[in-house]
mmCIF file of C-alpha atoms in Angstrom:
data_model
loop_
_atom_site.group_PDB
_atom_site.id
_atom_site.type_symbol
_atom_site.label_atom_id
_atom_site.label_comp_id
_atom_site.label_asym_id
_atom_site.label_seq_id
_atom_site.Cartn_x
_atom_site.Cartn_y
_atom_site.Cartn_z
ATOM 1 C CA UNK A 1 6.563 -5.283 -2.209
ATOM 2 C CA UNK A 2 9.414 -3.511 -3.834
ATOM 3 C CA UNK A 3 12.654 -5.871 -4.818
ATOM 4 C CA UNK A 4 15.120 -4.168 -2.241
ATOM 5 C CA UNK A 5 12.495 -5.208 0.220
ATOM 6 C CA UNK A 6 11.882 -8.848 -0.531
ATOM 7 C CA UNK A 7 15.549 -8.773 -0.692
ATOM 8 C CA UNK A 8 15.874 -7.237 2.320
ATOM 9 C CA UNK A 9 13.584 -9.583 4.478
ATOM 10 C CA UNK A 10 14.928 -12.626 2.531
ATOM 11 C CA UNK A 11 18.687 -11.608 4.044
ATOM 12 C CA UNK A 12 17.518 -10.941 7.497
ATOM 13 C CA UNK A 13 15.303 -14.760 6.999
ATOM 14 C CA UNK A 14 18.761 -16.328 5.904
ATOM 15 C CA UNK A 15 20.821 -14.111 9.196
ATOM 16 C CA UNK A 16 18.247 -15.945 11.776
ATOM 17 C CA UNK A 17 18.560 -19.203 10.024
ATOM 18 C CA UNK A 18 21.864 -19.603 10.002
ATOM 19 C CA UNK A 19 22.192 -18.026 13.957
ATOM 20 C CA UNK A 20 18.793 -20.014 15.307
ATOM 21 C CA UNK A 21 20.451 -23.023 17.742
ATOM 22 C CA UNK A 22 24.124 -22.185 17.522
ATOM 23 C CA UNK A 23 26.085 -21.892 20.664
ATOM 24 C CA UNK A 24 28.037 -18.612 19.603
ATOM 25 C CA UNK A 25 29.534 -16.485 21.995
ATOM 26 C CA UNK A 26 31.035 -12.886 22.093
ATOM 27 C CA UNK A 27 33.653 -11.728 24.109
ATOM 28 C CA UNK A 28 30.623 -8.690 24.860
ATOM 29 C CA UNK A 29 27.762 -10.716 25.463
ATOM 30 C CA UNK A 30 25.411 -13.265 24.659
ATOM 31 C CA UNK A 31 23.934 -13.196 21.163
ATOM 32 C CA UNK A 32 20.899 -15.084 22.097
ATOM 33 C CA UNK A 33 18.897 -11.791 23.085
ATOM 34 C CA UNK A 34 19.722 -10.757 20.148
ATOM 35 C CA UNK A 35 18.843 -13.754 17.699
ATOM 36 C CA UNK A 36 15.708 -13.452 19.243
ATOM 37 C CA UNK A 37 15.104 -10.034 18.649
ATOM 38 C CA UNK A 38 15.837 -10.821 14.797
ATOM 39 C CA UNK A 39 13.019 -14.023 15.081
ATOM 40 C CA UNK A 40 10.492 -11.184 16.199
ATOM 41 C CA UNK A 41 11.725 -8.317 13.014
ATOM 42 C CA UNK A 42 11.251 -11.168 10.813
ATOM 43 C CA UNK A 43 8.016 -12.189 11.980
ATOM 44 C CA UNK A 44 6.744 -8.343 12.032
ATOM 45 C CA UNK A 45 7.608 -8.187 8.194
ATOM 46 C CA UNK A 46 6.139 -10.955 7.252
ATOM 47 C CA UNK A 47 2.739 -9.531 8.871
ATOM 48 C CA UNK A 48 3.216 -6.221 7.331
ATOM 49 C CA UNK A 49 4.293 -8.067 3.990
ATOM 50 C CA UNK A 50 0.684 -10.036 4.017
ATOM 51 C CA UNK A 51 -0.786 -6.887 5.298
ATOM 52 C CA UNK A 52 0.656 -4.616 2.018
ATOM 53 C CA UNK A 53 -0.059 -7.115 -0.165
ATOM 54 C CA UNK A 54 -4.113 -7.804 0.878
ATOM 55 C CA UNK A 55 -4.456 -3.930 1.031
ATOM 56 C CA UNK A 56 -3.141 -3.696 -2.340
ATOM 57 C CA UNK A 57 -4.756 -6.236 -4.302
ATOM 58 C CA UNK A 58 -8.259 -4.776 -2.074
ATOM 59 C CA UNK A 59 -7.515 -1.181 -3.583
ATOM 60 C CA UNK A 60 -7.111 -2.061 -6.674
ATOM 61 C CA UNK A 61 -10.256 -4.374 -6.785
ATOM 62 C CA UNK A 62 -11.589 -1.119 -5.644
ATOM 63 C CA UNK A 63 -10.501 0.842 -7.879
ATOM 64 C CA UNK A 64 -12.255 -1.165 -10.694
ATOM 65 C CA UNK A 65 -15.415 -1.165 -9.106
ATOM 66 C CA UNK A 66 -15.729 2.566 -8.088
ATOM 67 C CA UNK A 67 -15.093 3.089 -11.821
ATOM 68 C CA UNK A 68 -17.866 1.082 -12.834
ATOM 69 C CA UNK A 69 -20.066 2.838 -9.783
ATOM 70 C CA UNK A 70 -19.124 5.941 -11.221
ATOM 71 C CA UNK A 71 -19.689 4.707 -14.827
ATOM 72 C CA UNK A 72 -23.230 3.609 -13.961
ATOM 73 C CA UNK A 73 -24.405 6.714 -11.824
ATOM 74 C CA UNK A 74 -23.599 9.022 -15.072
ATOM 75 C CA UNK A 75 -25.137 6.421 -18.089
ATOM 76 C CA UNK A 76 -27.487 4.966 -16.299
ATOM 77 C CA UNK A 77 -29.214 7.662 -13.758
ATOM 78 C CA UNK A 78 -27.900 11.601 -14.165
ATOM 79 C CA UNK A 79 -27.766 11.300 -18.233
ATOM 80 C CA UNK A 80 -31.271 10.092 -18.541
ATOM 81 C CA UNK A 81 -32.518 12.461 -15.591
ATOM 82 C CA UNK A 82 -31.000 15.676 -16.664
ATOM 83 C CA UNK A 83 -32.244 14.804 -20.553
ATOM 84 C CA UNK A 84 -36.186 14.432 -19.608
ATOM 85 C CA UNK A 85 -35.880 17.693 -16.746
ATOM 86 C CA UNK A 86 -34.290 19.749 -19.450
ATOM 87 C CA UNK A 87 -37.209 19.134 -21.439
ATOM 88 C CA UNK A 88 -40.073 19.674 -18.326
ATOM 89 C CA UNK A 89 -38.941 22.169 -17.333
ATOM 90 C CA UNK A 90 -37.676 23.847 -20.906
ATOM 91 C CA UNK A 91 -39.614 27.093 -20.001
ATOM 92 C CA UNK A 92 -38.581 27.775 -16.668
ATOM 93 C CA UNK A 93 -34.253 28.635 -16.603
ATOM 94 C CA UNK A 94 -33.230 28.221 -12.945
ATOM 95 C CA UNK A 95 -34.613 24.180 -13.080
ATOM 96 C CA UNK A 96 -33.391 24.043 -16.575
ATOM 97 C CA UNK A 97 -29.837 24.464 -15.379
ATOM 98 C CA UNK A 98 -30.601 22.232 -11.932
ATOM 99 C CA UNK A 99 -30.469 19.469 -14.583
ATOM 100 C CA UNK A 100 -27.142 20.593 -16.594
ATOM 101 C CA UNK A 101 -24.333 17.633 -16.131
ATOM 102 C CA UNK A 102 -21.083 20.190 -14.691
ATOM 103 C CA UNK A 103 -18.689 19.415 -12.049
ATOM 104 C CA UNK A 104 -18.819 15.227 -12.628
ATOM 105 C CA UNK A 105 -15.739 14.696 -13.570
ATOM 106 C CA UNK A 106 -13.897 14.509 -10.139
ATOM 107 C CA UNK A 107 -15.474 11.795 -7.594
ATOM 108 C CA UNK A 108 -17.056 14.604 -4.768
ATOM 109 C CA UNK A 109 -18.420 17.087 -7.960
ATOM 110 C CA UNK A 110 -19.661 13.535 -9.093
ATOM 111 C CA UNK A 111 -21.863 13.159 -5.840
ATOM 112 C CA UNK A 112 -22.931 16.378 -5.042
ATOM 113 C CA UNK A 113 -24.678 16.644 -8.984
ATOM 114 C CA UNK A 114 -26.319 13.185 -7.673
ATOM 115 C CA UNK A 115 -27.458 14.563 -4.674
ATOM 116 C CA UNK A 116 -28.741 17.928 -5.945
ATOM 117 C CA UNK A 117 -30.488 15.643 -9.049
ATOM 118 C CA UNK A 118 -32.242 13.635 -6.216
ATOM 119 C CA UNK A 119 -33.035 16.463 -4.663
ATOM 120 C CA UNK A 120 -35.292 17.939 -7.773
ATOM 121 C CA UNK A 121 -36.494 15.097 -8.796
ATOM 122 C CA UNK A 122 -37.982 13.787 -5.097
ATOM 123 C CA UNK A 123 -39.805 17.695 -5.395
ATOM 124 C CA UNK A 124 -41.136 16.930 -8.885
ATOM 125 C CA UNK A 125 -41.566 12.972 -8.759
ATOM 126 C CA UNK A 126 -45.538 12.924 -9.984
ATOM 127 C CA UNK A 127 -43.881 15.041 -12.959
ATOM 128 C CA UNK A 128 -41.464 13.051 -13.501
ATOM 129 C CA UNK A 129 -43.506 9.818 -13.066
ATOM 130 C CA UNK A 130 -45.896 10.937 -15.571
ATOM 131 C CA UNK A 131 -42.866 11.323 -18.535
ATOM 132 C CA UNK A 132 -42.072 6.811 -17.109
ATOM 133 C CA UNK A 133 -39.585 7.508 -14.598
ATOM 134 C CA UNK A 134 -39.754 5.332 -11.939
ATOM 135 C CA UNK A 135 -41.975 6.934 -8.769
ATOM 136 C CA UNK A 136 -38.675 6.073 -6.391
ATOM 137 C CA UNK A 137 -36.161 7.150 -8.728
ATOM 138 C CA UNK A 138 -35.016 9.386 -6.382
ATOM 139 C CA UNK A 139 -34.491 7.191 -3.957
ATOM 140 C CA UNK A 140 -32.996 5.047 -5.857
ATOM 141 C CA UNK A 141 -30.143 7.954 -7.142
ATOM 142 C CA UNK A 142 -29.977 7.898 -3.665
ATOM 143 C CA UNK A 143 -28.781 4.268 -3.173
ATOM 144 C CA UNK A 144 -26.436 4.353 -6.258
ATOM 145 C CA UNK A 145 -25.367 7.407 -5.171
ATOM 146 C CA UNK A 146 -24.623 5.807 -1.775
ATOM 147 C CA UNK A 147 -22.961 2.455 -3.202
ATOM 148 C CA UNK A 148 -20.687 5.040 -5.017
ATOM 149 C CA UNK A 149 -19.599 7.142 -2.183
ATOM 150 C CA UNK A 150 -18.793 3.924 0.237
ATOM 151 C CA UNK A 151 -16.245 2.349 -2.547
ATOM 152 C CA UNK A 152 -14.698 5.766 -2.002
ATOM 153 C CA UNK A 153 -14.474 5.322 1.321
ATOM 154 C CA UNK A 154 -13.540 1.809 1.407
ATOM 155 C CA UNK A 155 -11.122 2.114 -0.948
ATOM 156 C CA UNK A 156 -9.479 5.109 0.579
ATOM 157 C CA UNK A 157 -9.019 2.878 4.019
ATOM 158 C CA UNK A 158 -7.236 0.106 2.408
ATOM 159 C CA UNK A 159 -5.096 2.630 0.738
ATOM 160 C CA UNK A 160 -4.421 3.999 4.158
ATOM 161 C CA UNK A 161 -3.765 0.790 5.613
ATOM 162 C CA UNK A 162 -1.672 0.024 2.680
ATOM 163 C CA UNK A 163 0.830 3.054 3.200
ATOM 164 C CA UNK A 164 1.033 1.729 6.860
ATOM 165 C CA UNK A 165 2.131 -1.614 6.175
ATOM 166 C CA UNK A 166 4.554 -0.408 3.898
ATOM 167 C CA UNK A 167 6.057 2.083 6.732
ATOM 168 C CA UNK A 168 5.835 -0.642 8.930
ATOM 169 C CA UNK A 169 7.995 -2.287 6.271
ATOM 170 C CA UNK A 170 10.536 0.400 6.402
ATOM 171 C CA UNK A 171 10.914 0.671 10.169
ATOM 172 C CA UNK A 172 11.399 -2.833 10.772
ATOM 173 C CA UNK A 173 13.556 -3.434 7.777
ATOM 174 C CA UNK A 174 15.651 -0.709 9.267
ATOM 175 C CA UNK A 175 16.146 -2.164 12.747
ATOM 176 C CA UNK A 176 17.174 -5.434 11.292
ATOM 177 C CA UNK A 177 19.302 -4.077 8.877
ATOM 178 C CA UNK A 178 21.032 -2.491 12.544
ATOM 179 C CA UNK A 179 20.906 -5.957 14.106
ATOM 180 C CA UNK A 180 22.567 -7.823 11.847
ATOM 181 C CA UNK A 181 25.441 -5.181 11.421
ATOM 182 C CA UNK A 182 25.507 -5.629 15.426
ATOM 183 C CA UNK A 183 25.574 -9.333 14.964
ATOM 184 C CA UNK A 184 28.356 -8.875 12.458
ATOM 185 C CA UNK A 185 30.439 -7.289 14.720
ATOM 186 C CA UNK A 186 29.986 -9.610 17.396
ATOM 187 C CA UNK A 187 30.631 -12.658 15.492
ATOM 188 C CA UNK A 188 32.962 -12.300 12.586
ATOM 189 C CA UNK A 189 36.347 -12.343 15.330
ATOM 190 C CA UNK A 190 34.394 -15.338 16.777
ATOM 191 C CA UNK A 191 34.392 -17.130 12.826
ATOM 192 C CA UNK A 192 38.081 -16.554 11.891
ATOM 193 C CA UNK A 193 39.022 -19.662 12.732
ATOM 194 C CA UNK A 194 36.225 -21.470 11.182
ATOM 195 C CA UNK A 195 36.799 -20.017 7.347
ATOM 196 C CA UNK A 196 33.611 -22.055 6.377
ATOM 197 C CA UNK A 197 31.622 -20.683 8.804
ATOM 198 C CA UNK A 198 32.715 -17.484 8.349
ATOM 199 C CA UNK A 199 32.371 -17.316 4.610
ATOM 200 C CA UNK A 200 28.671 -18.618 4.724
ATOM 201 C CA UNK A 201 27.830 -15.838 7.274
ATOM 202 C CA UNK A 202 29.442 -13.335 4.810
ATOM 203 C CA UNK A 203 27.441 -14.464 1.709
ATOM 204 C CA UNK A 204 23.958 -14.403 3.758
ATOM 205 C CA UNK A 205 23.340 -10.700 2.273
ATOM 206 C CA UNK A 206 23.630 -7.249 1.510
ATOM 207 C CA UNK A 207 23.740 -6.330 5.359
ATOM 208 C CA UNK A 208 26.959 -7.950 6.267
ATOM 209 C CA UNK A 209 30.280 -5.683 5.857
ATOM 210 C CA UNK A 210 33.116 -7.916 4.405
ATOM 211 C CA UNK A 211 35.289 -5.016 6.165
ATOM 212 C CA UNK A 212 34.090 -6.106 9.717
ATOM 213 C CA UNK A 213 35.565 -9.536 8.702
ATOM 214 C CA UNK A 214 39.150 -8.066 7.620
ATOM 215 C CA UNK A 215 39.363 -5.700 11.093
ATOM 216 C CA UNK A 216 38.123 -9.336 13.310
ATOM 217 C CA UNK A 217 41.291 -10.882 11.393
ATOM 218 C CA UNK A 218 43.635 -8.261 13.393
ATOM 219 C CA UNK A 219 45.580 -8.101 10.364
ATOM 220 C CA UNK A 220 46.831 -5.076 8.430
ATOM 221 C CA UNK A 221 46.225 -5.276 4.807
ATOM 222 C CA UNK A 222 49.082 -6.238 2.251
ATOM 223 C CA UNK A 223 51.454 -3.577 1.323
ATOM 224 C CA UNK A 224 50.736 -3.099 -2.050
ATOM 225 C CA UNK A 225 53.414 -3.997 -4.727
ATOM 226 C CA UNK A 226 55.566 -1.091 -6.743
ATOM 227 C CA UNK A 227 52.782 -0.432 -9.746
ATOM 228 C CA UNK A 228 49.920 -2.224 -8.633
ATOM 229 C CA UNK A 229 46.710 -0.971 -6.464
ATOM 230 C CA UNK A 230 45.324 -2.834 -3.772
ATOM 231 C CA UNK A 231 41.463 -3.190 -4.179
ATOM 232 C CA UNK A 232 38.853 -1.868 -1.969
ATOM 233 C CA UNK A 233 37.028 -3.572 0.605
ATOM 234 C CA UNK A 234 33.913 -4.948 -1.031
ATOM 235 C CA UNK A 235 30.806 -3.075 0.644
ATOM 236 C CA UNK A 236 28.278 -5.513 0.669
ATOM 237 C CA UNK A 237 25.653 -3.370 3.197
ATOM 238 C CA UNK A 238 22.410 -1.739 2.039
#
């Protein structure tokens, strides 16, 4: 999870905490509805938070292991195989180049030279039995050749489920990012007179708009004095 967003969810955490079991009102309605609402954003992050995070740490275990898949379909099968065919068939061009290594370097060129390898060698097994190859090697290409393309596979669904935890992440942190402004709207003129309160709803986070606070107040700013420049409001939303 990217800072901003931990930040993000830990403000909207702090918003709910300090709302949850207050009796605040607004001269517009009850905030209640709303709280909840917040309760159920939070709740939605978290899950897509776990979600991201379990995808991510599931890709990248399988990453590692359809490198070593890969890794061990080249050494340890299609090297050995194309070596003794290149040799068996040394006289005769067209299975000669059946057995050249090309195209392996991307992960589908990878598994079609598997498949076209077990291919040859199922058709020529006695031959290739007789040089101490294994009588099932082809079958077993096959299976490694299998294991290989299902890591893909897997790996490419927890990368997709990945990417939709993290836009669930977006659209959620979004809408609470809207409620709280909302909230902030509806109870900063309800805090004025309770400067404590009020400052500890302003410093829960990045989503609150000191500027709603000065407008709840009613009250025009200062005139500034001859030679001096009255600050900005502070901007404290995302």
């Amino acid at each position: 999870m990217e800072l901003k967003t931990k930040q993000g969810l830990q403000t909207l955490r702090r918003a709910h905490a300090f709302l949850a079991g207050k009796d605040f009102t607004a001269a517009v309605g009850d905030l209640k509805p709303h709280v909840e609402a917040l309760d159920a954003i939070v709740v939605r992050l978290e899950r897509f938070a776990t979600e991201q995070s379990a995808r991510n740490s599931a890709a990248r275990t399988a990453t590692d292991k359809k490198r070593a898949l890969a890794r061990e379909l080249r050494q340890e099968y299609l090297r050995p195989i194309a070596y003794v065919g290149r040799h068996l068939f040394a006289h005769d061009a067209q299975l000669r180049q059946a057995f050249r290594l090309h195209g392996t370097r991307d992960d589908e060129g990878l598994i079609q030279t598997a498949n076209a390898f077990a291919e040859r060698v199922e058709e020529f097994k006695d031959t290739f039995a007789a040089r101490g190859m294994a009588v099932d090697l082809g079958e077993r290409l096959r299976r490694a050749t299998n294991a290989f393309r299902d890591e893909i596979t897997d790996r490419s669904l927890d990368l997709a489920r990945r990417s939709a935890a993290t836009s669930g992440l977006v659209v959620e942190l979004s809408r609470g990012r809207d409620l709280v402004r909302l909230l902030d709207l509806m109870l900063a003129p309800r805090l004025v007179d309770q400067p404590e309160k009020l400052a500890e709803w302003r410093a829960i986070g990045r989503f609150v708009r000191s500027a709603t606070v000065a407008s709840a107040a009613g009250d025009a700013p200062p005139a500034a004095k001859s030679g001096t420049t009255t600050p900005a409001s502070a901007d404290l939303a995302a």
